[in-house]
mmCIF file of C-alpha atoms in Angstrom:
data_model
loop_
_atom_site.group_PDB
_atom_site.id
_atom_site.type_symbol
_atom_site.label_atom_id
_atom_site.label_comp_id
_atom_site.label_asym_id
_atom_site.label_seq_id
_atom_site.Cartn_x
_atom_site.Cartn_y
_atom_site.Cartn_z
ATOM 1 C CA UNK A 115 -17.285 -22.652 44.912
ATOM 2 C CA UNK A 116 -16.509 -25.585 47.177
ATOM 3 C CA UNK A 117 -16.340 -25.553 50.968
ATOM 4 C CA UNK A 118 -14.781 -28.502 52.758
ATOM 5 C CA UNK A 119 -15.324 -28.584 56.506
ATOM 6 C CA UNK A 120 -12.782 -30.694 58.364
ATOM 7 C CA UNK A 121 -14.269 -31.377 61.768
ATOM 8 C CA UNK A 122 -13.082 -33.296 64.771
ATOM 9 C CA UNK A 123 -11.561 -33.341 68.178
ATOM 10 C CA UNK A 124 -8.505 -31.457 69.396
ATOM 11 C CA UNK A 125 -5.209 -32.619 67.870
ATOM 12 C CA UNK A 126 -6.922 -35.103 65.570
ATOM 13 C CA UNK A 127 -5.078 -33.719 62.534
ATOM 14 C CA UNK A 128 -7.553 -31.270 61.026
ATOM 15 C CA UNK A 129 -4.985 -28.613 60.134
ATOM 16 C CA UNK A 130 -2.375 -31.082 58.929
ATOM 17 C CA UNK A 131 -4.835 -32.951 56.714
ATOM 18 C CA UNK A 132 -6.082 -29.564 55.471
ATOM 19 C CA UNK A 133 -2.525 -28.566 54.588
ATOM 20 C CA UNK A 134 -2.064 -31.827 52.660
ATOM 21 C CA UNK A 135 -5.416 -31.389 50.884
ATOM 22 C CA UNK A 136 -4.548 -27.846 49.869
ATOM 23 C CA UNK A 137 -1.328 -29.125 48.238
ATOM 24 C CA UNK A 138 -3.221 -31.517 45.937
ATOM 25 C CA UNK A 139 -6.245 -29.338 45.094
ATOM 26 C CA UNK A 140 -7.046 -25.733 44.256
ATOM 27 C CA UNK A 141 -8.679 -25.303 47.668
ATOM 28 C CA UNK A 142 -7.343 -22.708 50.087
ATOM 29 C CA UNK A 143 -6.880 -23.588 53.764
ATOM 30 C CA UNK A 144 -8.405 -21.550 56.560
ATOM 31 C CA UNK A 145 -7.644 -23.421 59.768
ATOM 32 C CA UNK A 146 -9.341 -22.225 62.926
ATOM 33 C CA UNK A 147 -6.129 -21.117 64.635
ATOM 34 C CA UNK A 148 -5.507 -18.553 61.890
ATOM 35 C CA UNK A 149 -7.953 -16.365 63.816
ATOM 36 C CA UNK A 150 -7.415 -17.743 67.314
ATOM 37 C CA UNK A 151 -3.671 -17.114 67.560
ATOM 38 C CA UNK A 152 -3.625 -13.402 66.593
ATOM 39 C CA UNK A 153 -6.527 -12.682 68.957
ATOM 40 C CA UNK A 154 -4.734 -14.463 71.805
ATOM 41 C CA UNK A 155 -1.615 -12.433 71.049
ATOM 42 C CA UNK A 156 -3.415 -9.088 70.889
ATOM 43 C CA UNK A 157 -6.016 -9.550 73.641
ATOM 44 C CA UNK A 158 -4.012 -11.828 75.921
ATOM 45 C CA UNK A 159 -6.977 -14.189 76.120
ATOM 46 C CA UNK A 160 -9.481 -16.094 74.023
ATOM 47 C CA UNK A 161 -12.102 -13.612 72.798
ATOM 48 C CA UNK A 162 -14.848 -15.497 70.930
ATOM 49 C CA UNK A 163 -16.600 -12.333 69.673
ATOM 50 C CA UNK A 164 -13.428 -11.026 68.008
ATOM 51 C CA UNK A 165 -12.453 -14.443 66.614
ATOM 52 C CA UNK A 166 -15.906 -14.962 65.120
ATOM 53 C CA UNK A 167 -15.908 -11.403 63.764
ATOM 54 C CA UNK A 168 -12.631 -12.008 61.932
ATOM 55 C CA UNK A 169 -13.925 -15.286 60.562
ATOM 56 C CA UNK A 170 -17.126 -13.600 59.404
ATOM 57 C CA UNK A 171 -15.159 -11.083 57.320
ATOM 58 C CA UNK A 172 -12.995 -13.814 55.817
ATOM 59 C CA UNK A 173 -15.951 -16.077 54.999
ATOM 60 C CA UNK A 174 -17.995 -13.241 53.505
ATOM 61 C CA UNK A 175 -15.191 -11.935 51.300
ATOM 62 C CA UNK A 176 -13.977 -15.391 50.305
ATOM 63 C CA UNK A 177 -17.484 -16.541 49.347
ATOM 64 C CA UNK A 178 -17.832 -13.534 47.042
ATOM 65 C CA UNK A 179 -14.417 -14.115 45.457
ATOM 66 C CA UNK A 180 -13.497 -16.070 42.360
ATOM 67 C CA UNK A 181 -11.558 -18.653 44.353
ATOM 68 C CA UNK A 182 -12.152 -22.335 43.649
ATOM 69 C CA UNK A 183 -12.917 -23.177 47.251
ATOM 70 C CA UNK A 184 -11.940 -23.307 50.896
ATOM 71 C CA UNK A 185 -11.050 -25.860 53.534
ATOM 72 C CA UNK A 186 -12.168 -24.770 56.990
ATOM 73 C CA UNK A 187 -11.147 -26.700 60.092
ATOM 74 C CA UNK A 188 -13.155 -26.639 63.278
ATOM 75 C CA UNK A 189 -13.122 -28.503 66.556
ATOM 76 C CA UNK A 190 -16.686 -29.783 66.627
ATOM 77 C CA UNK A 191 -18.584 -30.697 69.781
ATOM 78 C CA UNK A 192 -21.405 -32.819 68.415
ATOM 79 C CA UNK A 193 -23.332 -32.527 71.680
ATOM 80 C CA UNK A 194 -23.418 -28.709 71.519
ATOM 81 C CA UNK A 195 -26.306 -27.193 69.560
ATOM 82 C CA UNK A 196 -24.277 -23.988 69.185
ATOM 83 C CA UNK A 197 -21.643 -25.849 67.123
ATOM 84 C CA UNK A 198 -24.318 -27.182 64.754
ATOM 85 C CA UNK A 199 -25.754 -23.662 64.473
ATOM 86 C CA UNK A 200 -22.311 -22.228 63.735
ATOM 87 C CA UNK A 201 -21.828 -24.702 60.867
ATOM 88 C CA UNK A 202 -25.211 -23.643 59.456
ATOM 89 C CA UNK A 203 -24.278 -19.985 59.851
ATOM 90 C CA UNK A 204 -21.081 -20.468 57.832
ATOM 91 C CA UNK A 205 -22.968 -22.469 55.250
ATOM 92 C CA UNK A 206 -25.552 -19.675 54.897
ATOM 93 C CA UNK A 207 -22.795 -17.191 54.035
ATOM 94 C CA UNK A 208 -21.738 -19.392 51.113
ATOM 95 C CA UNK A 209 -25.148 -20.576 49.844
ATOM 96 C CA UNK A 210 -25.810 -17.510 47.617
ATOM 97 C CA UNK A 211 -22.653 -18.382 45.672
ATOM 98 C CA UNK A 212 -23.798 -21.849 44.543
ATOM 99 C CA UNK A 213 -21.364 -23.496 46.913
ATOM 100 C CA UNK A 214 -20.967 -27.252 47.179
ATOM 101 C CA UNK A 215 -20.465 -28.375 50.784
ATOM 102 C CA UNK A 216 -18.377 -31.312 51.986
ATOM 103 C CA UNK A 217 -17.942 -32.545 55.542
ATOM 104 C CA UNK A 218 -15.011 -34.605 56.775
ATOM 105 C CA UNK A 219 -14.853 -35.872 60.329
ATOM 106 C CA UNK A 220 -11.481 -37.041 61.578
ATOM 107 C CA UNK A 221 -11.321 -39.388 64.537
ATOM 108 C CA UNK A 222 -8.487 -40.878 66.595
ATOM 109 C CA UNK A 223 -8.015 -42.069 70.153
ATOM 110 C CA UNK A 224 -6.982 -39.722 72.938
ATOM 111 C CA UNK A 225 -3.548 -41.393 73.149
ATOM 112 C CA UNK A 226 -2.869 -40.715 69.473
ATOM 113 C CA UNK A 227 -4.133 -37.139 69.787
ATOM 114 C CA UNK A 228 -1.953 -36.469 72.841
ATOM 115 C CA UNK A 229 1.008 -37.676 70.805
ATOM 116 C CA UNK A 230 0.102 -35.466 67.837
ATOM 117 C CA UNK A 231 -0.437 -32.527 70.191
ATOM 118 C CA UNK A 232 3.357 -32.140 70.346
ATOM 119 C CA UNK A 233 4.292 -32.356 66.661
ATOM 120 C CA UNK A 234 6.627 -29.750 65.219
ATOM 121 C CA UNK A 235 4.104 -28.539 62.618
ATOM 122 C CA UNK A 236 1.349 -28.094 65.224
ATOM 123 C CA UNK A 237 3.585 -26.154 67.587
ATOM 124 C CA UNK A 238 4.904 -23.985 64.751
ATOM 125 C CA UNK A 239 1.402 -23.030 63.537
ATOM 126 C CA UNK A 240 -0.276 -22.830 66.944
ATOM 127 C CA UNK A 241 1.800 -20.940 69.520
ATOM 128 C CA UNK A 242 -0.943 -21.364 72.129
ATOM 129 C CA UNK A 243 -0.200 -25.100 72.141
ATOM 130 C CA UNK A 244 3.494 -24.709 72.999
ATOM 131 C CA UNK A 245 2.949 -25.169 76.729
ATOM 132 C CA UNK A 246 2.570 -28.933 76.302
ATOM 133 C CA UNK A 247 1.377 -29.613 79.848
ATOM 134 C CA UNK A 248 -1.426 -27.032 79.634
ATOM 135 C CA UNK A 249 -2.337 -28.024 76.086
ATOM 136 C CA UNK A 250 -2.534 -31.706 76.999
ATOM 137 C CA UNK A 251 -4.643 -30.883 80.038
ATOM 138 C CA UNK A 252 -7.077 -28.828 77.918
ATOM 139 C CA UNK A 253 -7.371 -31.753 75.513
ATOM 140 C CA UNK A 254 -8.115 -34.184 78.367
ATOM 141 C CA UNK A 255 -10.559 -31.770 80.023
ATOM 142 C CA UNK A 256 -12.371 -31.106 76.732
ATOM 143 C CA UNK A 257 -12.722 -34.855 76.184
ATOM 144 C CA UNK A 258 -14.530 -35.054 79.524
ATOM 145 C CA UNK A 259 -16.658 -31.988 78.855
ATOM 146 C CA UNK A 260 -17.678 -32.423 75.185
ATOM 147 C CA UNK A 261 -18.494 -35.205 72.736
ATOM 148 C CA UNK A 262 -16.234 -34.423 69.802
ATOM 149 C CA UNK A 263 -16.790 -37.700 67.949
ATOM 150 C CA UNK A 264 -20.084 -38.305 66.203
ATOM 151 C CA UNK A 265 -22.159 -41.390 66.799
ATOM 152 C CA UNK A 266 -22.292 -43.854 63.930
ATOM 153 C CA UNK A 267 -25.062 -42.653 61.606
ATOM 154 C CA UNK A 268 -25.555 -39.346 63.442
ATOM 155 C CA UNK A 269 -24.321 -37.191 60.559
ATOM 156 C CA UNK A 270 -26.838 -36.875 57.749
ATOM 157 C CA UNK A 271 -24.986 -34.464 55.470
ATOM 158 C CA UNK A 272 -25.120 -35.466 51.817
ATOM 159 C CA UNK A 273 -21.362 -35.205 51.291
ATOM 160 C CA UNK A 274 -19.954 -36.654 54.505
ATOM 161 C CA UNK A 275 -16.849 -38.729 55.073
ATOM 162 C CA UNK A 276 -15.645 -40.090 58.406
ATOM 163 C CA UNK A 277 -11.952 -40.960 58.531
ATOM 164 C CA UNK A 278 -10.231 -42.772 61.347
ATOM 165 C CA UNK A 279 -6.801 -41.326 60.683
ATOM 166 C CA UNK A 280 -5.093 -43.230 63.505
ATOM 167 C CA UNK A 281 -3.044 -45.183 60.977
ATOM 168 C CA UNK A 282 -3.220 -42.789 58.019
ATOM 169 C CA UNK A 283 -0.737 -40.139 57.110
ATOM 170 C CA UNK A 284 -2.106 -36.654 56.377
ATOM 171 C CA UNK A 285 -1.319 -37.257 52.687
ATOM 172 C CA UNK A 286 -3.330 -40.500 52.678
ATOM 173 C CA UNK A 287 -6.302 -38.827 54.368
ATOM 174 C CA UNK A 288 -6.122 -35.873 51.946
ATOM 175 C CA UNK A 289 -6.030 -38.172 48.928
ATOM 176 C CA UNK A 290 -9.043 -40.069 50.252
ATOM 177 C CA UNK A 291 -10.957 -36.787 50.611
ATOM 178 C CA UNK A 292 -9.948 -35.631 47.134
ATOM 179 C CA UNK A 293 -10.912 -38.932 45.507
ATOM 180 C CA UNK A 294 -14.183 -39.317 47.426
ATOM 181 C CA UNK A 295 -15.479 -35.813 46.727
ATOM 182 C CA UNK A 296 -13.676 -35.092 43.428
ATOM 183 C CA UNK A 297 -12.527 -31.704 44.741
#
C-alpha cells in the first residue's frame, strides 16, 4: 500500500494535483473536502468531530483493502502541533499494512492562490468555496493566523518533495511526483 499526502496552504492546488496524479497512477484520491462538504450540508456548519470520524472510517477500511494506494490532501499548518499529530495518527492507521508513505508540499504565493480560489474545478468540487468574497477572506485570514508553508529544511520525512507549483500545471506537478516517488 502507498499513501501520498499532498499538503499545503488553502487553494494551492492540492486537490487538482491529486486529481492529475490519480489519472496517471493506480492511486485513489481522497481530498479533504470529500468529508467537509457533506458535513457542512448536513450540519449547517463545520463539525470537526464528525469530519474526523468519517475520515477515520475511510482510512481504516481503505488501509485494510487490497487497493494500491491513496492520495490524501490536507491543508497543513506547520506551526500547529495538532496538525503534525494528525498526520502521525493517519500514518499509524496504515502502518500495520506495510504502507509506504510519501509527502508532497505544494507552495505558491497568496496572489496565485487567490486566483486559483475561483477556478471552475474548485468551485464544482467544493461548494463551500462558492461565496468568493468569504472564501478569499478566509484564505487571507488563515494566512495571518497559521504558517502553512514549511521552512526550508524543516521537513525531515524520508520521502518528501516540495513543489513550487506557481508556474506548473497540475499535470506537470503530478508527473514530477510520480517520477520522483515511482508511485
